[in-house]
Short mmCIF file of C-alpha atoms and ligand atoms in Angstrom, two decimals:
data_model
loop_
_atom_site.label_atom_id
_atom_site.label_comp_id
_atom_site.label_asym_id
_atom_site.label_seq_id
_atom_site.Cartn_x
_atom_site.Cartn_y
_atom_site.Cartn_z
CA MET A 1182 -104.01 50.55 40.02
CA PRO A 1183 -102.08 50.72 36.68
CA ALA A 1184 -99.52 47.96 36.34
CA GLU A 1185 -95.88 48.62 37.07
CA PRO A 1186 -93.66 47.34 34.22
CA GLN A 1187 -92.21 43.87 34.82
CA VAL A 1188 -88.86 44.05 33.02
CA ARG A 1189 -87.15 40.85 31.87
CA ILE A 1190 -83.76 40.97 30.16
CA PHE A 1191 -82.33 38.17 28.01
CA GLY A 1192 -78.79 37.50 26.85
CA SER A 1193 -79.56 37.34 23.13
CA PRO A 1194 -82.40 37.97 20.68
CA GLN A 1195 -82.90 34.20 20.42
CA GLU A 1196 -83.31 33.86 24.19
CA LEU A 1197 -85.65 36.85 24.12
CA PHE A 1198 -87.89 35.34 21.45
CA ARG A 1199 -87.83 31.94 23.15
CA ALA A 1200 -88.95 33.46 26.44
CA ALA A 1201 -91.61 35.56 24.72
CA ALA A 1202 -92.96 32.46 22.99
CA GLU A 1203 -93.10 30.62 26.30
CA GLU A 1204 -94.95 33.53 27.90
CA PHE A 1205 -97.37 33.65 24.95
CA CYS A 1206 -98.15 29.95 25.39
CA VAL A 1207 -98.50 30.12 29.17
CA THR A 1208 -100.84 33.11 28.93
CA GLY A 1209 -102.76 31.40 26.15
CA SER A 1210 -103.23 28.18 28.13
CA LYS A 1211 -104.42 30.13 31.19
CA SER A 1212 -106.85 32.20 29.09
CA ILE A 1213 -108.31 29.12 27.39
CA GLN A 1214 -108.59 27.32 30.72
CA ASP A 1215 -110.26 30.35 32.30
CA HIS A 1216 -112.72 31.42 29.59
CA GLY A 1217 -112.36 29.06 26.65
CA ARG A 1218 -110.42 31.28 24.24
CA PHE A 1219 -107.26 33.36 23.82
CA THR A 1220 -107.65 36.74 22.16
CA VAL A 1221 -104.42 38.19 20.80
CA ALA A 1222 -103.52 41.52 19.18
CA LEU A 1223 -100.35 41.24 17.13
CA SER A 1224 -97.86 44.01 16.52
CA GLY A 1225 -96.30 45.23 13.31
CA GLY A 1226 -92.74 46.18 12.49
CA SER A 1227 -89.90 43.69 12.24
CA THR A 1228 -89.26 42.57 15.82
CA PRO A 1229 -92.26 40.21 16.01
CA ARG A 1230 -90.74 38.11 13.19
CA GLY A 1231 -88.39 36.52 15.74
CA LEU A 1232 -91.27 35.61 18.03
CA HIS A 1233 -93.34 34.28 15.13
CA GLN A 1234 -90.46 32.10 13.98
CA GLU A 1235 -89.98 30.76 17.50
CA LEU A 1236 -93.68 29.93 17.84
CA VAL A 1237 -93.73 28.13 14.49
CA THR A 1238 -90.45 26.27 15.03
CA ASN A 1239 -90.60 25.28 18.69
CA PHE A 1240 -94.10 25.95 20.01
CA SER A 1241 -96.38 24.95 17.16
CA SER A 1242 -98.38 22.56 19.36
CA CYS A 1243 -98.37 24.61 22.55
CA LEU A 1244 -101.98 25.77 22.14
CA PRO A 1245 -105.26 24.53 20.62
CA TRP A 1246 -105.08 27.04 17.75
CA ASP A 1247 -108.81 26.77 17.10
CA LYS A 1248 -109.29 28.62 20.37
CA VAL A 1249 -106.86 31.43 19.54
CA PHE A 1250 -108.21 34.57 17.83
CA PHE A 1251 -105.88 37.03 16.11
CA PHE A 1252 -106.29 40.77 15.74
CA TRP A 1253 -103.84 43.61 15.08
CA GLY A 1254 -103.06 46.50 17.42
CA ASP A 1255 -102.30 48.66 14.40
CA GLU A 1256 -102.05 48.54 10.64
CA ARG A 1257 -100.67 50.63 7.87
CA HIS A 1258 -103.16 52.12 5.41
CA VAL A 1259 -102.23 49.66 2.68
CA PRO A 1260 -103.77 46.53 1.07
CA PRO A 1261 -103.12 43.16 2.72
CA ASP A 1262 -100.67 42.14 -0.01
CA SER A 1263 -98.50 45.24 0.44
CA SER A 1264 -94.95 44.70 1.69
CA ASP A 1265 -95.82 47.30 4.38
CA SER A 1266 -98.83 45.35 5.64
CA ASN A 1267 -98.60 44.11 9.24
CA TYR A 1268 -101.19 41.49 8.32
CA ARG A 1269 -99.03 40.23 5.44
CA MET A 1270 -95.96 39.97 7.67
CA ALA A 1271 -97.87 38.01 10.34
CA ASN A 1272 -99.59 35.82 7.77
CA GLU A 1273 -96.32 34.94 6.04
CA THR A 1274 -94.30 34.35 9.21
CA LEU A 1275 -96.89 32.91 11.60
CA LEU A 1276 -100.52 32.41 10.63
CA SER A 1277 -99.98 30.53 7.38
CA LYS A 1278 -97.54 28.19 9.12
CA LEU A 1279 -99.89 27.03 11.88
CA PRO A 1280 -103.28 25.24 11.73
CA ILE A 1281 -105.22 28.48 12.11
CA SER A 1282 -108.57 28.85 10.43
CA PRO A 1283 -109.33 32.08 8.53
CA GLU A 1284 -112.35 32.44 10.82
CA ASN A 1285 -109.90 33.05 13.68
CA ILE A 1286 -108.12 35.90 11.91
CA PHE A 1287 -109.52 39.43 12.04
CA ARG A 1288 -107.38 41.73 9.94
CA VAL A 1289 -107.88 45.47 9.59
CA PRO A 1290 -109.67 46.28 6.28
CA ALA A 1291 -106.82 48.67 5.49
CA GLU A 1292 -107.38 48.36 1.76
CA LEU A 1293 -110.39 50.69 2.09
CA PRO A 1294 -109.57 54.04 0.46
CA ASP A 1295 -110.81 55.95 3.49
CA ALA A 1296 -108.67 55.24 6.56
CA ARG A 1297 -111.37 56.52 8.88
CA GLY A 1298 -113.82 54.10 7.32
CA ALA A 1299 -111.35 51.24 7.83
CA ALA A 1300 -110.92 52.21 11.48
CA GLY A 1301 -114.69 52.39 11.95
CA LYS A 1302 -115.22 48.98 10.40
CA TYR A 1303 -112.48 47.46 12.56
CA GLU A 1304 -114.01 49.03 15.64
CA GLN A 1305 -117.31 47.34 14.73
CA THR A 1306 -115.48 44.04 14.26
CA LEU A 1307 -114.11 44.31 17.80
CA GLN A 1308 -117.47 45.32 19.24
CA GLN A 1309 -119.21 42.41 17.54
CA PHE A 1310 -116.57 39.86 18.50
CA PHE A 1311 -116.35 40.96 22.13
CA ARG A 1312 -120.05 41.84 22.25
CA SER A 1313 -118.97 45.04 23.97
CA LYS A 1314 -121.62 47.69 24.42
CA GLN A 1315 -121.20 51.18 23.00
CA GLY A 1316 -118.71 52.97 25.19
CA ALA A 1317 -117.33 49.74 26.69
CA PHE A 1318 -113.85 48.49 25.79
CA PRO A 1319 -112.87 44.90 24.91
CA LYS A 1320 -110.46 43.09 27.18
CA PHE A 1321 -107.80 41.35 25.10
CA ASP A 1322 -106.01 38.47 26.77
CA PHE A 1323 -102.68 39.44 25.21
CA ILE A 1324 -101.49 42.48 23.29
CA LEU A 1325 -98.02 42.40 21.73
CA LEU A 1326 -96.40 45.80 21.21
CA GLY A 1327 -93.13 47.14 19.85
CA MET A 1328 -91.45 50.45 20.50
CA GLY A 1329 -90.26 52.71 17.74
CA PRO A 1330 -87.08 54.84 17.86
CA ASP A 1331 -89.22 57.84 18.82
CA GLY A 1332 -91.00 56.00 21.62
CA HIS A 1333 -94.17 55.33 19.63
CA THR A 1334 -96.08 52.11 20.04
CA ALA A 1335 -98.77 50.59 17.85
CA SER A 1336 -99.41 53.64 15.68
CA LEU A 1337 -99.55 56.05 18.57
CA PHE A 1338 -96.83 58.46 17.47
CA PRO A 1339 -95.61 61.50 19.40
CA GLY A 1340 -97.66 64.62 18.69
CA THR A 1341 -100.49 62.82 16.88
CA ALA A 1342 -104.22 63.09 17.49
CA ALA A 1343 -104.73 59.43 18.40
CA LEU A 1344 -102.89 60.01 21.68
CA GLN A 1345 -105.98 61.86 22.90
CA ALA A 1346 -108.58 59.39 21.58
CA LYS A 1347 -110.64 58.27 24.57
CA ASP A 1348 -114.06 57.34 23.20
CA HIS A 1349 -113.06 55.04 20.36
CA LEU A 1350 -111.52 51.57 20.25
CA VAL A 1351 -109.79 52.13 16.91
CA VAL A 1352 -108.94 55.34 15.08
CA ALA A 1353 -107.30 56.48 11.87
CA ASN A 1354 -104.27 58.49 12.90
CA TRP A 1355 -102.57 60.96 10.53
CA VAL A 1356 -98.81 60.67 11.01
CA ASP A 1357 -97.20 63.79 9.57
CA LYS A 1358 -93.66 62.48 9.48
CA LEU A 1359 -94.75 59.41 7.53
CA ASN A 1360 -97.17 61.45 5.44
CA THR A 1361 -99.78 58.74 5.83
CA PHE A 1362 -102.69 57.51 7.89
CA ARG A 1363 -102.24 54.58 10.24
CA ILE A 1364 -105.05 52.61 11.86
CA THR A 1365 -104.49 51.97 15.55
CA PHE A 1366 -105.93 50.77 18.83
CA THR A 1367 -106.41 53.56 21.30
CA TYR A 1368 -105.09 53.68 24.86
CA PRO A 1369 -108.41 52.61 26.40
CA VAL A 1370 -108.17 49.28 24.53
CA LEU A 1371 -104.47 48.81 25.21
CA ASN A 1372 -104.93 49.63 28.89
CA ASN A 1373 -107.89 47.30 29.27
CA ALA A 1374 -105.83 44.25 28.30
CA ALA A 1375 -105.14 41.39 30.69
CA SER A 1376 -101.53 41.27 29.51
CA VAL A 1377 -99.41 43.65 27.41
CA MET A 1378 -95.93 42.68 26.29
CA PHE A 1379 -93.44 45.15 24.84
CA LEU A 1380 -90.93 43.13 22.83
CA VAL A 1381 -87.81 45.22 22.13
CA ASN A 1382 -84.37 44.20 20.93
CA GLY A 1383 -81.23 45.90 19.69
CA ASP A 1384 -78.85 48.39 21.25
CA GLU A 1385 -80.10 51.11 18.91
CA LYS A 1386 -83.18 51.28 21.15
CA ALA A 1387 -81.26 51.31 24.45
CA GLU A 1388 -81.55 55.07 25.04
CA MET A 1389 -85.26 55.15 24.27
CA VAL A 1390 -85.83 52.10 26.50
CA ARG A 1391 -83.96 53.90 29.30
CA ARG A 1392 -86.15 56.97 28.88
CA ALA A 1393 -89.32 54.90 28.64
CA LEU A 1394 -88.60 52.95 31.82
CA LYS A 1395 -86.58 55.45 33.86
CA ASP A 1396 -87.72 58.95 32.87
CA PRO A 1397 -91.40 59.57 33.69
CA ALA A 1398 -91.03 63.11 32.34
CA ALA A 1399 -90.08 61.80 28.87
CA ASN A 1400 -93.78 61.84 27.95
CA LEU A 1401 -93.43 59.04 25.37
CA PRO A 1402 -96.46 57.33 23.81
CA CYS A 1403 -95.22 53.90 24.95
CA GLN A 1404 -95.14 55.12 28.57
CA LYS A 1405 -98.89 55.65 28.56
CA VAL A 1406 -99.52 51.95 28.08
CA ARG A 1407 -100.29 50.93 31.66
CA PRO A 1408 -102.99 48.23 31.89
CA VAL A 1409 -105.39 49.21 34.66
CA ASP A 1410 -106.14 45.61 35.59
CA GLY A 1411 -103.53 43.52 33.85
CA GLU A 1412 -99.83 42.85 33.58
CA LEU A 1413 -97.28 45.00 31.77
CA LEU A 1414 -94.24 43.11 30.51
CA TRP A 1415 -91.13 44.61 28.95
CA TYR A 1416 -89.17 41.82 27.32
CA LEU A 1417 -85.73 43.09 26.28
CA ASP A 1418 -82.55 41.61 24.94
CA LYS A 1419 -79.23 42.71 26.46
CA GLY A 1420 -78.73 45.32 23.74
CA ALA A 1421 -82.03 47.08 24.33
CA ALA A 1422 -81.39 46.99 28.09
CA LEU A 1423 -77.84 48.35 27.80
CA LYS A 1424 -78.65 51.64 29.58
CA LEU A 1425 -80.91 50.36 32.33
C1 6PG B 114 -95.77 49.18 13.14
C2 6PG B 114 -95.71 48.79 14.57
C3 6PG B 114 -94.82 49.72 15.33
C4 6PG B 114 -93.59 48.92 15.69
C5 6PG B 114 -92.46 49.79 16.12
C6 6PG B 114 -91.19 48.94 16.29
O1 6PG B 114 -96.84 49.08 12.53
O2 6PG B 114 -94.69 49.51 12.63
O3 6PG B 114 -96.85 48.52 15.16
O4 6PG B 114 -95.38 50.27 16.48
O5 6PG B 114 -93.93 48.00 16.71
O6 6PG B 114 -92.23 50.78 15.13
O7 6PG B 114 -90.86 48.41 15.03
P1 6PG B 114 -89.62 47.40 14.86
O8 6PG B 114 -90.01 46.14 15.56
O9 6PG B 114 -89.51 47.21 13.37
O10 6PG B 114 -88.42 48.06 15.48
#
């Protein structure tokens, strides 16, 4: 049965990021205890910076980092040193500040000129790491997601082809309004996760959060993230939850 959203609201962005960091560490400890590793898909955008800072500042020893493996739920079609790169943001704000070996970091090869080729290579990376058979989907322990002002998540934007992708783990998704390809996990991967956390802050997102959580007819990409056998967390600050 797809998970119902568990909504948690915090008084300030700082409290939000602190709680998200705690949840990350608790989930990580349980995963490592249960099966010896913690597989994480990070999100892009700017919101995760607050979580990354919290993990580095106050939770740097909460997990055995050698047992934590980092992936990305989506990536822009840019090189890893681009200011738009989700990898670069995570590396600068999180990965380079913790004792994490490069062997534990699996970035999207988004520097490849062909976005479809990059998506295909990343899909192979996932299949090899998770040893998942053709047609099977990996089960991430934790997937962090944001929500855009149009209700997109990862790089699953309204009206784009990736919303229909069912037989791939990763696809290149042409996003007309950005005039660019993005590389993104598909719903089957997102919805196979053990835990998905939407991390959303700011009152500018309050109306979209209301629609996402209260209006099933809104037909937003973020609403279709419903882990079939996992937990769905919506971590919001007071501003983002203003209209709930
Ligand atoms: C990206 C993200 C994207 C992001 C939302 C929210 O690559 O940009 O994966 O889905 O999470 O757009 O972005 P903000 O956190 O910057 O509001």
